[in-house]
PDB file of C-alpha atoms in Angstrom:
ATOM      1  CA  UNK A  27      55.396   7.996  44.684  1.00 44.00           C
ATOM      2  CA  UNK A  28      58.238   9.177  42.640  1.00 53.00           C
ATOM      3  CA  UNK A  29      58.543   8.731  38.971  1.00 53.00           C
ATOM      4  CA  UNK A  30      62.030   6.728  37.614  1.00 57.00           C
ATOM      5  CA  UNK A  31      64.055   9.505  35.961  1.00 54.00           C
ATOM      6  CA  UNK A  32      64.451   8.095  32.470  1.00 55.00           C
ATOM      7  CA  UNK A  33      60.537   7.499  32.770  1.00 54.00           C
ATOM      8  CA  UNK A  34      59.409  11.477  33.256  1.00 50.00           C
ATOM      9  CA  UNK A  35      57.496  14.002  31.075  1.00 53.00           C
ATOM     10  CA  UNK A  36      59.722  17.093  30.074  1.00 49.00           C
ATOM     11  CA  UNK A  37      56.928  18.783  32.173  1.00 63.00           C
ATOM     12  CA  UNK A  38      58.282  17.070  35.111  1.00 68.00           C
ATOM     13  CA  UNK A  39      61.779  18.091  33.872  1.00 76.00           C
ATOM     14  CA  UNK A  40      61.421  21.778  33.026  1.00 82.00           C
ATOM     15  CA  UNK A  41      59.328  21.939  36.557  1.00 83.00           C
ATOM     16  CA  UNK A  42      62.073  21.486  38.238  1.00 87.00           C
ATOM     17  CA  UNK A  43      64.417  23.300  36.594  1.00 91.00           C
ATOM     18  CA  UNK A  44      62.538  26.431  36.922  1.00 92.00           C
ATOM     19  CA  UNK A  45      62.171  25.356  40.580  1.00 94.00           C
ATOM     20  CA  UNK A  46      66.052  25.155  40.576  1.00 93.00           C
ATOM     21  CA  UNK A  47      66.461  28.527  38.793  1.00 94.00           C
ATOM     22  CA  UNK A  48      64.892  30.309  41.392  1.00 95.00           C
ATOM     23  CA  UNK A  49      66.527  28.993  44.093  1.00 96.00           C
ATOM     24  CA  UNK A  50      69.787  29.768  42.544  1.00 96.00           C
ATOM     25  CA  UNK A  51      68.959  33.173  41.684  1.00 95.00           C
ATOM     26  CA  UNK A  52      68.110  33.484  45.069  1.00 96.00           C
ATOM     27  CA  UNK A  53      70.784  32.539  46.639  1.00 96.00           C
ATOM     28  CA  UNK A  54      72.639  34.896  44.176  1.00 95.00           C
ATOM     29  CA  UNK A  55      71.172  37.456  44.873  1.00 94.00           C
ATOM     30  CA  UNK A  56      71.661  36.794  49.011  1.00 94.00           C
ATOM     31  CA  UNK A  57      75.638  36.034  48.149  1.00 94.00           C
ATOM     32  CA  UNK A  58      75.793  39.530  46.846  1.00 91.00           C
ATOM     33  CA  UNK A  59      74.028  41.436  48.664  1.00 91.00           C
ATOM     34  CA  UNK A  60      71.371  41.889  45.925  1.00 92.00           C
ATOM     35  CA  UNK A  61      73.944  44.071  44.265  1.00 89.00           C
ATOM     36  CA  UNK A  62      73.821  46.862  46.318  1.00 88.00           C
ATOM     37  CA  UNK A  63      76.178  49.548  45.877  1.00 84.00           C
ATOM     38  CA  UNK A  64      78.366  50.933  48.318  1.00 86.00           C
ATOM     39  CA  UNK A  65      76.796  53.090  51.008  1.00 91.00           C
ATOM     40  CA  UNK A  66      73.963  52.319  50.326  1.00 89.00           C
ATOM     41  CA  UNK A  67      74.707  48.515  50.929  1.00 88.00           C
ATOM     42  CA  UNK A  68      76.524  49.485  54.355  1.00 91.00           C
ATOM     43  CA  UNK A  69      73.794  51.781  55.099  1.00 94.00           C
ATOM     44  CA  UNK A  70      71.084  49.050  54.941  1.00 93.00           C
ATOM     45  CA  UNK A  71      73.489  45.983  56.476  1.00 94.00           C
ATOM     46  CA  UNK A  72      70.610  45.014  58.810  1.00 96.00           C
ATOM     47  CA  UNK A  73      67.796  45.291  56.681  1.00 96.00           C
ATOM     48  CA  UNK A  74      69.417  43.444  53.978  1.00 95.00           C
ATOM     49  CA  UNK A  75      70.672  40.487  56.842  1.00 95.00           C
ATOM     50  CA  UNK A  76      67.144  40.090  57.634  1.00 96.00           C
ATOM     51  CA  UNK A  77      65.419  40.068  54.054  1.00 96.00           C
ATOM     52  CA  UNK A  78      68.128  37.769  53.436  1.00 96.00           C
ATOM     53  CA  UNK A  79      67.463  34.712  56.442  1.00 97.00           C
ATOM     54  CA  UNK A  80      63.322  35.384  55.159  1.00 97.00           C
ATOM     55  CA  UNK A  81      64.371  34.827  51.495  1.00 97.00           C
ATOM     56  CA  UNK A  82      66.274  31.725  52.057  1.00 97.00           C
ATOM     57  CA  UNK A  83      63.838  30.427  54.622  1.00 98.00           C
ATOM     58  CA  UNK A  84      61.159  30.794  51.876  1.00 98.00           C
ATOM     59  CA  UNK A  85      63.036  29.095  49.468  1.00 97.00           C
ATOM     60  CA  UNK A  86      63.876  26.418  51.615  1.00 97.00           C
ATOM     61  CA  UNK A  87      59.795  26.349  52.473  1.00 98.00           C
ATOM     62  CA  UNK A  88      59.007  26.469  48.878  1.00 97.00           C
ATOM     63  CA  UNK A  89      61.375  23.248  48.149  1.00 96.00           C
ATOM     64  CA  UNK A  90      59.830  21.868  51.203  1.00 97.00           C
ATOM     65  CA  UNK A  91      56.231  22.263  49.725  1.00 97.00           C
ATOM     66  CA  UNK A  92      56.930  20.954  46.418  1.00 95.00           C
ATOM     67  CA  UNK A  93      58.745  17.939  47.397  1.00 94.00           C
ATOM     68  CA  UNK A  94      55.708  17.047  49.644  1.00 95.00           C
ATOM     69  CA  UNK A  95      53.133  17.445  47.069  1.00 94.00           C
ATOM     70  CA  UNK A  96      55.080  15.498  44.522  1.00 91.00           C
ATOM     71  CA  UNK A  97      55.868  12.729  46.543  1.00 92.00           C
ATOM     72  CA  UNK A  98      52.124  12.537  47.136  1.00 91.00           C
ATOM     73  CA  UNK A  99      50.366  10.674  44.483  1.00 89.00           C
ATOM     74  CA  UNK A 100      46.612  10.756  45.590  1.00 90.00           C
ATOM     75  CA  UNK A 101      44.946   6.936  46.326  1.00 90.00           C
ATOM     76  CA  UNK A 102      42.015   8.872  48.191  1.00 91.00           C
ATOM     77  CA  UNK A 103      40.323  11.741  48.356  1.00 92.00           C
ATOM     78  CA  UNK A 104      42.316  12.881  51.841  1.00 93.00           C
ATOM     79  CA  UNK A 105      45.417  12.132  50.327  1.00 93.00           C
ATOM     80  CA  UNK A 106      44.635  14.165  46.511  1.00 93.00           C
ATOM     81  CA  UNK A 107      43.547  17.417  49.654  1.00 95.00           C
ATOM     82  CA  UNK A 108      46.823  16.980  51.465  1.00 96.00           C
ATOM     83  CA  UNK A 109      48.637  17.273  48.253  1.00 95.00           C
ATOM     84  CA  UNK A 110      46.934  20.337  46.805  1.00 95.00           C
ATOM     85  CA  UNK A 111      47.527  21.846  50.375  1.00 97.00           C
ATOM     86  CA  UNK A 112      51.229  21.372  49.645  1.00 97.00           C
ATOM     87  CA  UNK A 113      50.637  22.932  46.416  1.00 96.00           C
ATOM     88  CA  UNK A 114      49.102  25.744  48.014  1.00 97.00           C
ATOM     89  CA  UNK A 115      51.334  26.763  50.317  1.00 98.00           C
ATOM     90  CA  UNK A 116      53.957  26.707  47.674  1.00 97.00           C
ATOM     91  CA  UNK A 117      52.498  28.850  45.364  1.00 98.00           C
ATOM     92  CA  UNK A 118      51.611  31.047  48.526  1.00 98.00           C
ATOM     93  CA  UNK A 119      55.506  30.798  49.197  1.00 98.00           C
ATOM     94  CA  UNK A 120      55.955  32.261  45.942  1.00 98.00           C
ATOM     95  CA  UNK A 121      54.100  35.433  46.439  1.00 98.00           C
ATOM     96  CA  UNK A 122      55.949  36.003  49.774  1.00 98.00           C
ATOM     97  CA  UNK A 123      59.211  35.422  47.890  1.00 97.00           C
ATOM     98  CA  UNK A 124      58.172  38.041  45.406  1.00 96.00           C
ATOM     99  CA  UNK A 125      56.705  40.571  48.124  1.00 96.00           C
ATOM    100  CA  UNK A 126      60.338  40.517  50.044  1.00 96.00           C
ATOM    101  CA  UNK A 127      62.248  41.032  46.719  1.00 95.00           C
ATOM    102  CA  UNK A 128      59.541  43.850  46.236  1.00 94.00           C
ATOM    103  CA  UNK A 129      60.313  45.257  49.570  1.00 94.00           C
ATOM    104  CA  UNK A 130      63.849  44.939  48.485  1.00 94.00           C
ATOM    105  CA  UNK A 131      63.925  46.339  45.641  1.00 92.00           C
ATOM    106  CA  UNK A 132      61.579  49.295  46.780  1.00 93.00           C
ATOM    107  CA  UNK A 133      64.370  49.899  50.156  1.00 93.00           C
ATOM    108  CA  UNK A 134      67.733  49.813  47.497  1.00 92.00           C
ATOM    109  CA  UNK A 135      65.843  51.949  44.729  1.00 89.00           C
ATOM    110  CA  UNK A 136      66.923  49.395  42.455  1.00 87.00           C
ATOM    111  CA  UNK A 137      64.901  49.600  38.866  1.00 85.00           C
ATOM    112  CA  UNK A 138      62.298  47.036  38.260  1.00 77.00           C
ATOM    113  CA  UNK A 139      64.754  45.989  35.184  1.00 86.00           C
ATOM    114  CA  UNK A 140      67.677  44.507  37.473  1.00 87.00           C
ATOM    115  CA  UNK A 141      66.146  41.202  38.852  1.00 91.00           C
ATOM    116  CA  UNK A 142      63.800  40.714  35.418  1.00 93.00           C
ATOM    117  CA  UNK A 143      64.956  37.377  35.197  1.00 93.00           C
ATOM    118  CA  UNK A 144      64.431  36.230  38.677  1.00 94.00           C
ATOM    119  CA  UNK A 145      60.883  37.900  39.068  1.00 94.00           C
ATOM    120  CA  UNK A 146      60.177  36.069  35.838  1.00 95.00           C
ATOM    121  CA  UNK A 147      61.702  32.513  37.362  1.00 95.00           C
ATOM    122  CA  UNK A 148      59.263  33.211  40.077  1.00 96.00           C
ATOM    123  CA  UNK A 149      55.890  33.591  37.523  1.00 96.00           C
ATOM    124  CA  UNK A 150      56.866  30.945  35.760  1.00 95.00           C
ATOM    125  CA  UNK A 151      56.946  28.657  39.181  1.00 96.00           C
ATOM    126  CA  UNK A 152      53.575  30.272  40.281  1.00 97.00           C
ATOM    127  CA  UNK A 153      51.986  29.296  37.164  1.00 95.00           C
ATOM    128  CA  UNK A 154      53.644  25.707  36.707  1.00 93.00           C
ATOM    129  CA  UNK A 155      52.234  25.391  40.513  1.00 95.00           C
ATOM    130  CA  UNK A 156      48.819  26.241  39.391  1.00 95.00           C
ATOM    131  CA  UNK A 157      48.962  24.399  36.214  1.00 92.00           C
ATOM    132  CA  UNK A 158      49.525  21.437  38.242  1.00 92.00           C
ATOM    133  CA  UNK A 159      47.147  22.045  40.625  1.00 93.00           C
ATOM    134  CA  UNK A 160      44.784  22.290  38.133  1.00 93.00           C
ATOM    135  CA  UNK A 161      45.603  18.853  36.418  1.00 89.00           C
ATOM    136  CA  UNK A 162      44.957  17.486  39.660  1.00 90.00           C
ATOM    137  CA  UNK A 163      40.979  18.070  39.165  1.00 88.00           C
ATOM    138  CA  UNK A 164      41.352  15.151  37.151  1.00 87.00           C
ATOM    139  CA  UNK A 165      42.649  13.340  39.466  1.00 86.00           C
ATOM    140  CA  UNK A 166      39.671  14.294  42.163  1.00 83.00           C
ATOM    141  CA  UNK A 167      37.059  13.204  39.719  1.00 84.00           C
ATOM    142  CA  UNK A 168      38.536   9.603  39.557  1.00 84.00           C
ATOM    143  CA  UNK A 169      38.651   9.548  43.022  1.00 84.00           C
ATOM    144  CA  UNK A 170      35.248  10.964  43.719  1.00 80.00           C
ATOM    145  CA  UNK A 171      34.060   7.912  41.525  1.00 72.00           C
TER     146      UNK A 171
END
């Protein structure tokens, strides 16, 4: 069950605009061609087409995820495990998002410096994930009651 608008925690707010943040860097990065330069963009047409369709399917996945968990709000004990599945796999969806940019960045020799703030957009969501994950223990214990 979704929370009104006017009625959420900045939490809830900033959540999702780190959530947003990512995607768009994402998709920034995949509407340039990650920046490459030249050649060396020509050179690696394929590869890049390919980590590009696997970076946008993950961030499509990880919206996916986190749309499921939050629309989730646990009356049972089935319900509370379906939604920290969701959360799982998002945060899972994460580290493959960071592995491809790895792979990425390791194929382009680009320095570790060029997509700081988009590697840090992706911690960020990886710990807000667990954070919340974790504040759903709570929720198990009332359950379990």
């Amino acid at each position: 069950m979704s929370v009104v608008k006017s009625k959420r925690n900045k939490s809830g707010i900033e959540f999702e605009m780190i959530l947003f943040q990512l995607v768009d860097g994402i998709d920034n990065l995949v509407e340039h061609d990650f920046y490459a330069e030249g050649m060396l963009a020509i050179k690696n047409k394929m590869f890049l087409d390919m980590r590009s369709r696997a970076l946008e399917d993950l961030t499509d996945k990880l919206v996916f995820y986190i749309k499921i968990a939050n629309s989730i709000y646990p009356q049972c004990i089935a319900e509370w495990e379906e939604r920290r599945v969701a959360q799982g796999k998002a945060i899972g969806t994460c580290y493959a998002i960071l592995t491809n940019m790895q792979r990425i960045m390791m194929r382009l020799r680009i320095p570790d410096n060029k997509y700081t703030l988009d590697i840090q957009n992706i911690m960020r969501m990886i710990n807000s994930l667990k954070a919340w994950r974790k504040s759903d223990n709570k929720l198990k214990t009332k359950l379990v009651q």
